[in-house]
Coordinates of C-alpha atoms in Angstrom, one line a residue:
Chain A
M1 CA 0.1 0.0 -0.2
N2 CA 1.7 3.2 -0.9
Q3 CA 1.4 6.7 0.4
I4 CA -1.5 8.1 -1.0
D5 CA -3.5 4.4 -0.6
M6 CA -3.0 4.5 3.4
D7 CA -4.0 7.9 4.0
Q8 CA -7.3 7.1 2.2
A9 CA -7.2 4.4 4.6
K10 CA -6.5 6.6 7.5
N11 CA -9.2 8.8 5.7
Q12 CA -11.7 5.9 5.6
K13 CA -11.1 4.9 9.2
K14 CA -11.7 8.5 9.9
T15 CA -14.6 8.2 8.3
V16 CA -16.1 4.9 10.0
L17 CA -15.3 7.1 13.6
K18 CA -17.4 9.7 12.5
E19 CA -21.0 7.3 12.4
T20 CA -20.0 6.0 15.4
D21 CA -21.2 7.4 19.2
S22 CA -17.6 8.1 19.8
D23 CA -15.8 11.0 21.1
S24 CA -13.9 11.2 17.8
K25 CA -16.8 13.0 16.3
Y26 CA -15.5 16.6 17.6
Q27 CA -12.9 16.4 16.0
D28 CA -13.8 14.9 12.9
G29 CA -17.1 16.7 11.9
L30 CA -20.4 15.0 12.0
V31 CA -22.0 13.2 9.4
I32 CA -25.7 13.7 9.0
R33 CA -27.0 10.5 7.4
P34 CA -29.1 11.2 4.3
I35 CA -32.8 10.8 4.2
D36 CA -34.4 8.1 2.6
N37 CA -38.1 10.2 1.9
G38 CA -38.6 13.9 3.0
T39 CA -37.3 17.4 1.9
V40 CA -34.3 18.9 1.6
I41 CA -34.6 22.6 1.8
D42 CA -31.2 24.1 1.2
H43 CA -29.9 27.8 -0.1
I44 CA -32.0 29.2 2.9
T45 CA -31.1 32.9 3.3
A46 CA -28.1 32.5 6.4
G47 CA -30.0 32.7 9.7
E48 CA -33.5 32.0 8.9
A49 CA -33.3 28.2 9.6
L50 CA -35.1 28.5 12.6
N51 CA -37.9 30.5 10.8
V52 CA -38.1 28.0 8.7
L53 CA -39.4 25.7 11.1
R54 CA -41.4 27.6 12.6
I55 CA -43.7 28.4 9.5
L56 CA -43.8 24.4 8.7
G57 CA -45.4 24.1 12.5
I58 CA -42.0 22.6 14.0
T59 CA -41.3 24.1 17.4
G60 CA -40.5 22.7 20.6
S61 CA -40.6 19.2 21.1
T62 CA -40.2 17.5 17.6
V63 CA -41.4 14.0 16.6
E64 CA -39.6 14.6 13.2
R65 CA -36.2 13.8 12.1
I66 CA -34.5 16.7 11.4
S67 CA -31.2 18.7 10.9
V68 CA -30.4 21.6 11.2
A69 CA -27.0 23.7 9.7
T70 CA -26.8 27.8 10.2
N71 CA -24.7 30.5 8.9
V72 CA -22.4 27.7 7.2
M73 CA -20.3 28.6 3.9
S74 CA -21.7 28.2 0.8
K75 CA -19.9 29.1 -2.7
E76 CA -22.8 30.6 -4.0
M77 CA -24.2 32.5 -1.2
G78 CA -21.2 33.4 1.2
Q79 CA -23.4 31.8 3.7
K80 CA -26.6 29.6 4.0
D81 CA -28.7 27.6 6.2
L82 CA -29.7 24.1 5.3
V83 CA -33.1 22.0 6.5
K84 CA -33.4 18.6 6.2
I85 CA -36.7 17.1 7.5
E86 CA -37.8 13.2 7.1
N87 CA -40.9 11.7 5.8
R88 CA -42.4 14.8 5.1
E89 CA -43.4 16.5 1.6
L90 CA -44.1 20.6 1.9
A91 CA -47.7 21.8 0.3
Q92 CA -47.6 24.4 -1.8
Q93 CA -48.3 27.3 0.2
E94 CA -45.9 25.8 2.8
V95 CA -43.3 26.7 -0.1
D96 CA -45.0 30.0 -0.7
R97 CA -44.2 31.1 2.9
I98 CA -40.7 29.8 3.2
A99 CA -40.2 32.0 -0.3
L100 CA -41.2 35.0 1.7
I101 CA -38.3 35.2 4.2
A102 CA -35.8 32.8 2.1
P103 CA -36.4 34.0 -1.9
Q104 CA -33.1 31.8 -2.7
A105 CA -34.0 28.5 -1.5
S106 CA -34.0 25.3 -3.4
I107 CA -36.8 22.6 -2.2
N108 CA -35.4 19.2 -3.3
I109 CA -38.0 16.6 -2.6
V110 CA -36.3 12.8 -1.6
R111 CA -38.1 9.4 -2.1
N112 CA -36.6 6.5 -2.0
R113 CA -33.1 7.8 -1.6
V114 CA -33.4 9.9 -5.1
V115 CA -34.0 13.7 -5.3
I116 CA -37.1 13.2 -7.7
E117 CA -38.1 17.0 -7.3
K118 CA -36.0 19.9 -7.5
S119 CA -37.3 23.4 -7.3
V120 CA -36.5 26.7 -6.7
V121 CA -39.0 28.7 -4.4
S122 CA -40.6 32.3 -5.9
N123 CA -42.7 34.5 -4.7
P124 CA -46.3 34.3 -6.0
E125 CA -47.8 38.0 -7.3
E126 CA -50.4 37.6 -4.5
L127 CA -50.7 35.7 -1.3
V128 CA -54.3 35.2 0.1
G129 CA -54.5 34.4 4.3
V130 CA -51.0 33.8 4.2
V131 CA -49.8 37.4 6.1
K132 CA -51.3 39.0 9.2
C133 CA -51.4 42.7 8.3
P134 CA -49.8 44.8 11.0
N135 CA -52.2 47.8 10.5
P136 CA -54.6 47.5 13.4
C137 CA -56.5 49.9 11.7
C138 CA -56.8 47.4 8.7
I139 CA -60.3 45.8 7.8
T140 CA -58.6 42.6 8.1
N141 CA -57.7 43.1 11.9
A142 CA -61.4 44.0 12.8
N143 CA -63.0 40.3 13.4
E144 CA -64.6 40.8 9.7
P145 CA -64.7 37.9 8.4
V146 CA -62.2 38.8 5.2
S147 CA -59.1 37.0 4.2
T148 CA -56.0 38.9 4.3
R149 CA -54.6 39.9 1.1
F150 CA -51.1 41.1 0.0
Y151 CA -49.4 42.2 -3.3
V152 CA -45.8 41.1 -3.7
Q153 CA -43.9 43.5 -5.2
Q154 CA -39.7 42.6 -4.9
N155 CA -39.7 41.7 -1.5
V156 CA -42.2 43.8 -0.7
L157 CA -45.6 42.7 0.6
I158 CA -48.4 45.3 0.3
C159 CA -51.8 45.3 1.8
S160 CA -54.6 45.1 -0.6
Y161 CA -56.9 46.9 1.8
C162 CA -55.1 49.3 3.6
D163 CA -51.5 49.9 1.2
W164 CA -49.4 48.8 4.2
H165 CA -46.1 48.0 3.1
I166 CA -44.1 45.2 5.0
E167 CA -40.4 45.6 3.9
K168 CA -38.7 44.1 6.9
N169 CA -39.2 41.1 9.6
I170 CA -41.9 39.6 7.2
H171 CA -41.2 36.3 9.6
S172 CA -42.7 38.1 12.2
Y173 CA -46.2 38.4 10.3
I174 CA -46.3 34.9 8.3
Chain B
M1 CA -4.4 -0.8 -6.1
N2 CA -6.8 -3.8 -5.0
Q3 CA -9.9 -3.9 -4.7
I4 CA -10.0 -2.7 -0.9
D5 CA -8.2 0.3 -1.6
M6 CA -10.0 1.1 -4.9
D7 CA -13.4 1.1 -2.6
Q8 CA -11.5 2.6 -0.1
A9 CA -10.4 5.5 -2.8
K10 CA -13.8 5.2 -4.0
N11 CA -15.4 6.6 -0.5
Q12 CA -12.9 8.8 0.1
K13 CA -14.0 10.7 -3.0
K14 CA -17.3 10.8 -1.7
T15 CA -16.1 12.0 1.6
V16 CA -15.0 14.7 -0.6
L17 CA -17.9 14.9 -2.3
K18 CA -19.9 15.6 1.1
E19 CA -18.2 18.5 1.1
T20 CA -18.8 20.3 -1.5
D21 CA -21.6 22.5 -2.6
S22 CA -22.7 19.8 -4.8
D23 CA -26.2 17.9 -5.6
S24 CA -24.3 14.8 -4.3
K25 CA -24.2 15.4 -0.6
Y26 CA -28.3 14.6 -0.6
Q27 CA -27.3 10.9 -1.7
D28 CA -24.0 10.8 0.9
G29 CA -25.0 12.4 3.7
L30 CA -24.0 15.7 4.9
V31 CA -21.2 16.4 6.9
I32 CA -21.3 19.1 9.1
R33 CA -17.7 20.6 9.8
P34 CA -16.2 20.0 12.9
I35 CA -16.5 23.6 15.1
D36 CA -13.1 25.1 16.2
N37 CA -14.6 26.7 19.3
G38 CA -17.5 25.8 20.7
T39 CA -19.9 23.9 22.9
V40 CA -21.6 20.8 21.4
I41 CA -24.6 19.2 23.9
D42 CA -24.6 15.8 22.7
H43 CA -27.2 13.1 24.3
I44 CA -30.2 15.0 24.3
T45 CA -33.3 13.8 25.3
A46 CA -35.1 12.9 21.7
G47 CA -36.9 15.7 20.4
E48 CA -36.1 18.3 22.9
A49 CA -33.1 20.2 20.7
L50 CA -35.4 23.0 19.8
N51 CA -36.2 23.7 23.6
V52 CA -32.4 23.3 24.5
L53 CA -32.0 26.3 21.9
R54 CA -34.9 28.5 23.0
I55 CA -33.5 28.0 26.9
L56 CA -30.2 29.1 25.2
G57 CA -32.3 31.9 23.4
I58 CA -31.7 30.6 20.1
T59 CA -35.0 31.7 18.5
G60 CA -36.0 33.2 15.1
S61 CA -33.5 34.4 12.8
T62 CA -30.2 33.2 14.1
V63 CA -26.5 34.5 13.9
E64 CA -24.9 32.1 15.6
R65 CA -23.7 29.1 13.5
I66 CA -25.5 26.0 14.9
S67 CA -26.2 22.6 14.1
V68 CA -28.8 20.7 15.4
A69 CA -30.1 16.5 14.3
T70 CA -33.2 15.6 16.2
N71 CA -34.5 12.0 16.8
V72 CA -31.0 10.4 15.1
M73 CA -30.0 6.7 16.1
S74 CA -28.2 6.3 19.5
K75 CA -26.6 3.2 20.5
E76 CA -26.8 4.2 24.5
M77 CA -30.2 6.1 24.2
G78 CA -31.8 4.5 20.9
Q79 CA -32.7 8.1 20.0
K80 CA -31.0 10.8 20.5
D81 CA -30.7 14.9 19.4
L82 CA -27.5 16.7 19.1
V83 CA -26.8 20.3 19.0
K84 CA -23.6 22.3 17.9
I85 CA -22.9 25.6 18.5
E86 CA -19.9 27.6 17.6
N87 CA -18.0 30.2 19.7
R88 CA -20.1 29.9 22.9
E89 CA -19.7 28.6 26.1
L90 CA -22.3 27.7 28.2
A91 CA -23.1 29.6 31.9
Q92 CA -23.9 27.4 34.8
Q93 CA -27.6 29.0 34.6
E94 CA -28.1 28.0 30.9
V95 CA -26.6 23.7 31.7
D96 CA -28.9 23.3 34.7
R97 CA -31.7 24.3 32.6
I98 CA -30.9 21.9 30.1
A99 CA -30.7 19.4 32.7
L100 CA -34.4 19.7 33.4
I101 CA -35.6 19.0 30.0
A102 CA -32.3 16.6 28.7
P103 CA -31.6 14.9 32.2
Q104 CA -28.9 12.2 30.3
A105 CA -27.2 15.6 28.4
S106 CA -23.5 15.6 27.8
I107 CA -21.7 19.2 28.0
N108 CA -18.7 18.8 25.2
I109 CA -16.5 22.5 25.6
V110 CA -14.1 22.6 22.5
R111 CA -11.3 25.6 22.1
N112 CA -8.9 25.3 19.2
R113 CA -10.9 22.2 18.0
V114 CA -10.1 19.9 21.3
V115 CA -12.5 18.7 23.6
I116 CA -10.8 20.8 26.7
E117 CA -13.8 19.7 29.3
K118 CA -16.7 17.1 28.6
S119 CA -19.2 16.8 31.9
V120 CA -22.5 15.5 32.3
V121 CA -25.3 17.9 33.1
S122 CA -27.0 16.9 37.1
N123 CA -30.5 18.5 38.1
P124 CA -29.5 20.6 41.1
E125 CA -31.6 20.0 44.3
E126 CA -32.9 23.7 44.4
L127 CA -34.0 25.8 41.4
V128 CA -33.7 29.6 42.2
G129 CA -35.6 31.7 39.6
V130 CA -35.0 29.6 36.4
V131 CA -38.9 28.1 36.5
K132 CA -42.1 29.7 36.8
C133 CA -44.8 28.1 38.4
P134 CA -47.9 27.4 36.8
N135 CA -50.3 27.9 40.1
P136 CA -51.6 31.3 39.4
C137 CA -52.2 31.2 42.9
C138 CA -49.0 31.2 43.8
I139 CA -47.1 33.9 45.6
T140 CA -44.4 34.3 43.2
N141 CA -47.4 35.3 40.7
A142 CA -48.7 38.2 43.2
N143 CA -46.5 40.7 41.7
E144 CA -44.4 40.4 44.4
P145 CA -40.6 40.4 44.9
V146 CA -40.3 36.8 45.4
S147 CA -38.2 34.5 43.0
T148 CA -39.7 31.2 42.6
R149 CA -37.7 28.5 44.5
F150 CA -38.1 24.6 43.5
Y151 CA -36.8 21.9 45.4
V152 CA -36.3 19.0 42.2
Q153 CA -36.6 15.3 43.4
Q154 CA -36.1 12.7 40.6
N155 CA -37.5 14.9 37.4
V156 CA -40.6 15.8 39.5
L157 CA -39.9 19.7 40.0
I158 CA -42.2 21.2 43.8
C159 CA -42.4 24.5 44.7
S160 CA -41.5 25.6 47.9
Y161 CA -44.2 28.4 48.8
C162 CA -47.2 26.0 47.1
D163 CA -46.1 23.0 47.2
W164 CA -47.2 22.6 43.2
H165 CA -45.5 20.0 42.0
I166 CA -44.4 20.2 38.1
E167 CA -44.0 16.5 36.4
K168 CA -44.7 16.8 32.4
N169 CA -43.7 19.6 30.3
I170 CA -41.0 21.4 32.1
H171 CA -39.9 23.1 29.2
S172 CA -42.8 25.4 29.1
Y173 CA -42.2 26.7 32.4
I174 CA -38.4 27.2 32.0

């Protein structure tokens, strides 16, 4: 076995160690096993992963098998977040909500360990019943049977009833 | 190069692919790089990782570089959660709070990629100002200048003022 092969063998040993319950993983990194079925949400705006989870109703104690990495290095984005959720495929309305806080996100549906669908999110032109209007005087906050309705213009949301503009902290109104 | 070496070389190639921004990671697993400095909280009770983050004040948009895995396989616990936080070492009161919802958790402090301290959490006998009493009639809920005080007996918290017992959903009172 030459030097390169020996290095490979050594690295292979490290890879095996990574997948055990041993202490070595703290030095060698943690391998999060691939999911057999579920969704990988990649290229999330850095720092927004926990808000993505909240949009998906994943808060507090979780029964889902999820993995999250925040503010990791990305060639394309500088930094990004990443979320993997096993055994769950997202509904379109969930994807629309994620688009609001992570407009560059890509959604990968995995079935039997194969990516069967790969898509980027896109902001719809109109959002009905997705975002709460911050204006306390808006008719949508007056206990009337009216769903909120926002137009989306370049990451700015405009209430179609009171013309309120939401430009920042959109996640807190979802 | 014999067959074993070729397999090792192949696996080594896969390991490299894991660390790129390419699609291959969905098939091969995601490597979360080791942290240079910070804290690894291992052996968290399965499903409690997001509550641990909440205890540490990490909610919503995050500036921290964290990685989370929930309900992963564990030889020792069946299933467990794991949280890694870069560039942060926990205060004792934070560790005490984590102990309440993850009594088997181990805390590993990493500096310069070396685990310099490894400890298991332990429930203190008494908790002062950590847990809110659920009893609305308790003096600690009467706007009096009194800190909450609970005795800890085998994962049951007992209010020293009104004798209220907290046995379930402890995380929601922290």
